[in-house]
């Protein structure tokens, strides 16, 4: 049994619905289908979710919202008409939207969350209707009915363990089950959305719940690339990547798969396959528990900006038991999460996401560090970027670090920081933000472009 | 005004005393002389300190100690006779030793500490007598008289701030002042020794106390080498090294200058010069606050064994505010000091000196980490060594890391760990202990042996 999730671009139009239906019905194992709301059909198009946000805003302002309401309905209507599905489903959607508005009009925050969720919810109804129209047994399954119970935190709901008691029952149902992504229900019965990329989370929860053999994640690329395709022409496609590798890549800027979305399947070791709706024959990228490393210890290069570094130094710091702990405690008191703490003998750097350090917080943190830790020096370094070379098995390969640092040297990128722990999935380099693209390109060329590779045995 | 400290090998025999006297009296600025106890004269010789330890052991056992007592006296007598100093000084030394024995015979720990300190103390008396004998005004100054007050922690005394109120008065005294190294006096009047290398500490305290222009540290090498001379033939001599660089090198295995010994002079910015008693014309190595980096960003390569790594991993660890702090707290509760904490997204390594992890401690630490932090995985990696490339200004030099990692690759040394913070004096690499020598040699050749250097502009 497979769970197939289709992202916004895969369900953006009637044409796409046809592709999806073909994909779903061409493999009997594809019993569970998770859909997003309709995405963009072309560059300047507006996503369904954004139409719904605009609708919510109008209602909140107490203004007339007929136009916005109409745009939402028209988007569904166009798909329904083009697919020749009975138009009664449009009436259902209108009724559904209006009832959400009536229910939550005095609670703008909840209204926004429910309207956003309705984008997926109603789209799932259309998908089920279309499959029926084609003559297949298919059922729309509301997340409450499916058993997706979540914490009541709109925009960042977390799945409750209870879900995994109910979800296995889906295995017993006949036909294709179409489940909307992006939200679940609180125990009080509210629709509550997950964070960004939430449909991926739904797919993963359902896959874990029914103990699927495979979780297929359909999007609009043939595979996950080894590097941001905006930076490199015709980048290498990853055939296999482990959960841990994928998580590191997501952390450092890969937006293709939300890292939180991997957790449910990771725990059960259910493989994920990222595939292209427009080219389902392409093998895609498999996200798995383990992969043979062979001669590809490195699977990807990622980079992300927006980091800063608080650097403290103190003579004989190294002798002070508790220094590091107390430093981290000060940051923790301010709710700051840190990324890495490279250190010398008498100094420690704390790397963190820069947005956390508002001027107020920075002032307080600096004052406390100076006073409580009696440091000799403290300063902040801004506009840093992190570049990561990711790959399991790197650690046991001689020369991986050499290739990376040499690539930086050739590209004249100065290394602000290197952080490689033992038994690592990744090597992390800190560079100035303005050197990020150059750094990523240089690393990519070194690991994936044989033209650039040098053999160490030849340098004597 | 200069403080000149002479190590054990520089005062091991009458011949050496003559060299020292020549050095001291050839420069009028050398007003303050700090001496160690007589060291080894040849490879199989026994140091005075070891003779005194043997004496103390005999007394403690309640056995006859005439032989051991005699060996100590004979060692001084030989020097005194060879220098033709009036032998009355030997009577003074015998009286001094016997009074220490009488005073502390029921407190073996204190007796040992005082007897050890007497090695330096009586040697200073001999040195002052010799200078007098040569016709120079010279005075033996007992540390109590000088004002070296310390905490009452035998074997690890720390200087008390009070000392710096009394020591400046030494400036007003006439003649050459000879002060024994290695110990001070507690406020209760006990002789108490510093830790290993304690004569260096005395010299540094005196230099800081009198605000000397220079602290000369005389030993038996022309300079501090850039690498352990047992590993490399004719190693490069360092002309200048900063306090911070010296501290990093000491930390990672350089035994030439005890790092604690630098603190007093570091705080006042007093330069230190490490010189050779046997070749005082050699310029030696200057330890200073700042040095021009120019084309020598790297000053030395050091390496040390005896480290281990506790590695923990947990999925989504990165999201848990407080994880790192709680991990360090568990170690702190057990009195474990750690060295570095390289980290990935979902894992942290804690590098520490291996001797701290007795089986009991390890068991408790592991149990607490597993229970309190609910980690997915925890393991220990033993027999690690740390290799450090040290040099201020490295951070602003493109290609330093590349050279290092390339050197490891060529030497087929696998890197377990890399830790380079920003604004760093050093880059640290973790390797298996059995690869340490190879790693140090490879790095030395890369940075100091032009035969091995490659230019990055030539690799395309």
XYZ file of C-alpha atoms in Angstrom, chain B residues 33-370:
338
model
C 67.157 36.042 38.938
C 64.839 33.083 39.527
C 66.420 29.633 39.758
C 65.150 26.095 39.648
C 66.648 23.176 41.562
C 69.609 21.440 39.880
C 68.366 19.331 37.004
C 69.938 16.441 35.143
C 73.592 16.772 34.075
C 73.335 13.800 31.732
C 70.627 11.465 30.499
C 70.662 8.980 33.387
C 71.232 11.586 36.096
C 68.717 12.166 38.890
C 67.205 15.609 39.368
C 67.539 17.240 42.774
C 63.765 17.253 43.061
C 63.707 13.465 42.653
C 66.436 13.063 45.306
C 64.285 15.121 47.653
C 61.195 13.057 46.874
C 63.181 9.897 47.683
C 64.323 11.469 50.954
C 60.774 12.379 51.873
C 59.602 8.828 51.119
C 62.201 7.325 53.455
C 61.230 9.649 56.289
C 57.589 8.883 55.760
C 58.311 5.145 56.022
C 60.117 5.802 59.283
C 63.262 4.322 57.832
C 66.826 5.499 58.055
C 67.330 8.325 55.591
C 71.026 9.081 55.975
C 71.868 7.930 52.443
C 69.162 9.991 50.776
C 69.981 13.007 52.911
C 73.626 12.579 51.954
C 72.863 12.408 48.240
C 71.034 15.717 48.388
C 73.861 17.397 50.284
C 76.504 15.854 48.018
C 74.842 17.302 44.981
C 75.067 20.822 46.424
C 78.553 20.158 47.819
C 79.862 19.188 44.401
C 78.638 22.467 42.920
C 79.921 24.503 45.857
C 83.355 22.846 45.811
C 83.716 23.154 42.047
C 82.835 26.840 42.271
C 85.233 27.367 45.209
C 82.506 29.005 47.275
C 83.112 28.947 51.043
C 81.701 25.633 52.253
C 79.855 27.161 55.192
C 76.864 27.334 52.897
C 76.650 23.532 53.040
C 76.183 23.730 56.789
C 73.329 26.191 56.217
C 71.672 23.800 53.774
C 72.015 20.839 56.173
C 70.486 22.913 58.977
C 67.679 24.063 56.699
C 66.807 20.535 55.542
C 66.923 19.116 59.045
C 64.659 21.833 60.387
C 62.095 21.135 57.640
C 62.208 17.434 58.507
C 61.819 18.125 62.207
C 58.961 20.521 61.614
C 56.874 18.346 59.303
C 57.898 14.763 60.046
C 54.371 13.969 61.210
C 52.709 15.500 58.167
C 54.085 13.531 55.193
C 52.155 15.520 52.586
C 53.452 18.851 53.852
C 56.942 17.423 54.348
C 57.085 16.276 50.739
C 55.966 19.671 49.511
C 58.487 21.576 51.648
C 61.355 19.269 50.783
C 60.581 19.621 47.086
C 60.533 23.411 47.473
C 63.855 23.319 49.321
C 65.536 22.164 46.114
C 64.978 25.571 44.557
C 65.351 27.424 47.836
C 68.829 26.145 48.679
C 69.968 26.398 45.089
C 69.116 30.108 45.117
C 71.327 30.482 48.185
C 74.184 28.797 46.343
C 73.692 31.032 43.300
C 73.723 34.210 45.411
C 76.847 33.014 47.232
C 78.566 32.294 43.926
C 77.788 35.761 42.568
C 79.154 37.258 45.784
C 82.214 35.065 45.472
C 82.746 36.547 41.980
C 82.631 40.008 43.519
C 79.111 41.052 42.567
C 76.530 42.395 44.964
C 73.893 39.683 45.067
C 71.301 38.681 47.624
C 69.325 35.535 48.168
C 65.722 36.633 48.627
C 63.322 34.185 50.179
C 59.851 34.205 48.522
C 58.303 35.286 51.822
C 60.624 38.253 51.955
C 59.978 38.951 48.257
C 56.253 38.842 48.883
C 55.126 35.768 46.953
C 51.983 34.812 48.834
C 49.936 31.896 47.620
C 46.893 29.802 48.434
C 47.637 26.906 50.791
C 47.216 24.198 48.139
C 50.436 22.161 48.023
C 51.290 21.226 44.445
C 48.829 23.666 42.938
C 49.213 26.910 44.810
C 47.806 30.028 43.208
C 49.242 33.458 43.700
C 47.280 35.798 45.995
C 46.606 39.406 44.926
C 48.463 40.530 48.076
C 51.713 39.535 46.360
C 51.394 42.337 43.864
C 51.364 44.869 46.689
C 54.654 43.663 48.135
C 56.631 42.602 45.060
C 57.108 46.143 43.595
C 59.367 46.944 46.592
C 61.991 44.622 45.085
C 62.668 47.373 42.539
C 64.166 49.541 45.268
C 66.750 47.017 46.390
C 70.345 47.125 45.257
C 72.356 44.306 43.720
C 71.247 41.157 41.985
C 68.341 39.456 43.741
C 68.276 35.671 43.522
C 64.832 34.193 44.200
C 64.058 30.478 44.315
C 61.348 29.368 41.909
C 58.535 26.839 42.342
C 56.988 27.974 45.624
C 55.517 30.760 47.671
C 54.268 31.114 51.228
C 50.745 30.792 52.491
C 49.476 33.575 54.731
C 49.979 31.149 57.636
C 53.660 30.947 56.713
C 53.846 27.529 55.026
C 56.033 26.877 51.998
C 53.639 25.776 49.246
C 54.606 24.662 45.740
C 53.044 25.568 42.426
C 52.102 22.937 39.882
C 54.505 21.374 37.418
C 56.762 23.956 35.762
C 56.352 26.090 38.848
C 59.628 27.988 38.503
C 58.260 29.520 35.328
C 55.287 30.665 37.381
C 57.557 32.302 39.990
C 59.458 34.121 37.251
C 56.249 35.352 35.725
C 54.843 36.536 39.060
C 58.073 38.371 39.868
C 58.195 39.939 36.400
C 54.601 41.113 36.786
C 55.237 42.238 40.380
C 58.168 44.481 39.501
C 56.667 45.424 36.129
C 59.767 44.171 34.363
C 60.560 45.236 30.811
C 61.309 41.652 29.880
C 60.954 38.207 31.396
C 63.803 36.032 30.166
C 63.263 32.344 30.488
C 66.561 30.484 30.103
C 66.414 26.867 29.145
C 68.474 24.488 26.997
C 67.170 25.198 23.514
C 67.955 28.088 21.174
C 64.283 28.774 20.626
C 60.844 27.281 20.828
C 60.372 25.100 17.805
C 57.313 25.203 15.607
C 56.802 21.493 16.136
C 57.901 18.738 18.499
C 61.585 18.217 17.565
C 61.212 14.491 18.177
C 58.953 14.315 15.142
C 60.763 16.525 12.667
C 64.430 16.993 11.849
C 65.813 20.521 12.271
C 62.464 22.084 12.971
C 61.765 25.730 12.320
C 62.481 28.108 15.238
C 59.808 30.574 16.199
C 61.068 34.158 16.381
C 57.903 35.593 17.817
C 54.756 34.029 19.138
C 51.841 35.702 20.892
C 50.619 34.773 24.368
C 47.463 33.389 22.829
C 49.362 31.307 20.319
C 51.671 30.028 23.041
C 48.747 29.100 25.189
C 47.147 27.087 22.384
C 50.439 25.332 21.687
C 50.947 24.522 25.376
C 47.438 23.182 25.573
C 48.044 20.812 22.717
C 51.252 19.292 23.895
C 54.032 21.883 23.828
C 55.730 21.383 27.157
C 58.252 24.188 26.818
C 56.253 26.788 28.659
C 53.586 26.031 31.196
C 50.455 27.885 30.166
C 49.513 28.970 33.676
C 52.940 30.604 33.866
C 52.009 33.097 31.187
C 48.999 34.569 32.932
C 50.727 37.186 35.173
C 52.862 38.623 32.359
C 50.056 38.327 29.808
C 47.869 40.572 31.925
C 50.499 43.329 31.947
C 51.735 42.746 28.421
C 55.304 42.029 29.609
C 57.188 40.225 26.831
C 58.798 36.880 27.527
C 61.978 35.702 25.854
C 62.834 32.000 25.843
C 66.616 31.711 25.500
C 69.389 29.134 25.660
C 71.738 29.208 28.659
C 74.308 27.331 26.589
C 74.069 29.752 23.690
C 72.907 33.115 25.031
C 73.820 34.848 21.777
C 70.972 33.063 19.982
C 68.034 35.457 19.812
C 65.545 33.024 21.293
C 61.790 33.155 20.953
C 59.808 36.198 22.050
C 56.346 35.695 23.499
C 54.482 38.939 22.968
C 51.028 40.461 22.921
C 50.992 41.048 19.177
C 53.156 40.141 16.267
C 53.031 41.119 12.600
C 51.470 38.199 10.719
C 52.832 38.929 7.281
C 53.415 35.757 5.394
C 53.641 33.527 8.480
C 50.074 33.227 9.650
C 50.928 29.821 11.166
C 53.513 29.693 13.967
C 53.283 26.131 15.139
C 51.804 22.673 14.943
C 50.990 20.783 18.102
C 49.366 17.503 18.917
C 48.234 15.654 21.987
C 46.686 12.283 22.736
C 44.341 11.117 25.448
C 41.023 12.456 24.235
C 37.691 10.792 23.755
C 34.398 11.801 22.261
C 30.919 11.212 23.611
C 28.587 11.388 20.678
C 24.824 11.764 21.022
C 22.207 12.038 18.333
C 18.493 12.640 18.389
C 16.113 13.358 15.570
C 15.097 17.046 15.526
C 17.593 17.718 18.326
C 18.248 21.079 16.757
C 14.746 22.229 17.648
C 15.125 21.509 21.348
C 16.058 24.677 23.119
C 18.224 23.746 26.090
C 19.504 20.402 24.842
C 23.146 21.453 24.645
C 22.987 23.226 27.979
C 21.464 20.195 29.713
C 24.060 17.898 28.189
C 26.874 20.092 29.506
C 25.165 20.289 32.883
C 25.230 16.520 33.269
C 28.970 16.536 32.596
C 29.471 19.450 34.965
C 27.639 17.599 37.724
C 30.259 14.880 37.372
C 33.082 17.409 37.467
C 34.019 16.689 33.858
C 35.514 19.513 31.878
C 35.096 19.285 28.143
C 37.216 20.637 25.341
C 35.016 21.105 22.316
C 31.480 20.416 21.186
C 31.311 20.105 17.428
C 27.755 19.528 16.292
C 25.639 18.633 13.328
C 21.932 19.355 13.089
C 20.822 16.362 15.066
C 23.942 15.390 16.930
C 26.520 16.783 19.292
C 29.970 15.463 20.087
C 31.616 16.333 23.348
C 35.380 16.023 23.247
C 37.103 15.604 26.584
C 40.288 14.336 28.196
C 39.827 10.596 28.399
C 41.214 10.126 31.923
C 38.145 11.829 33.372
C 35.878 9.020 32.232
C 36.500 6.293 34.764
C 34.176 3.319 34.186
C 31.927 4.481 37.039
C 31.661 8.028 35.802
C 31.057 6.849 32.257
C 28.243 4.573 33.373
C 26.531 7.336 35.341
C 26.958 9.909 32.580
C 25.594 7.582 29.906
C 22.623 6.594 32.038
C 21.747 10.206 32.754
C 22.091 11.314 29.139
C 19.912 8.454 27.946
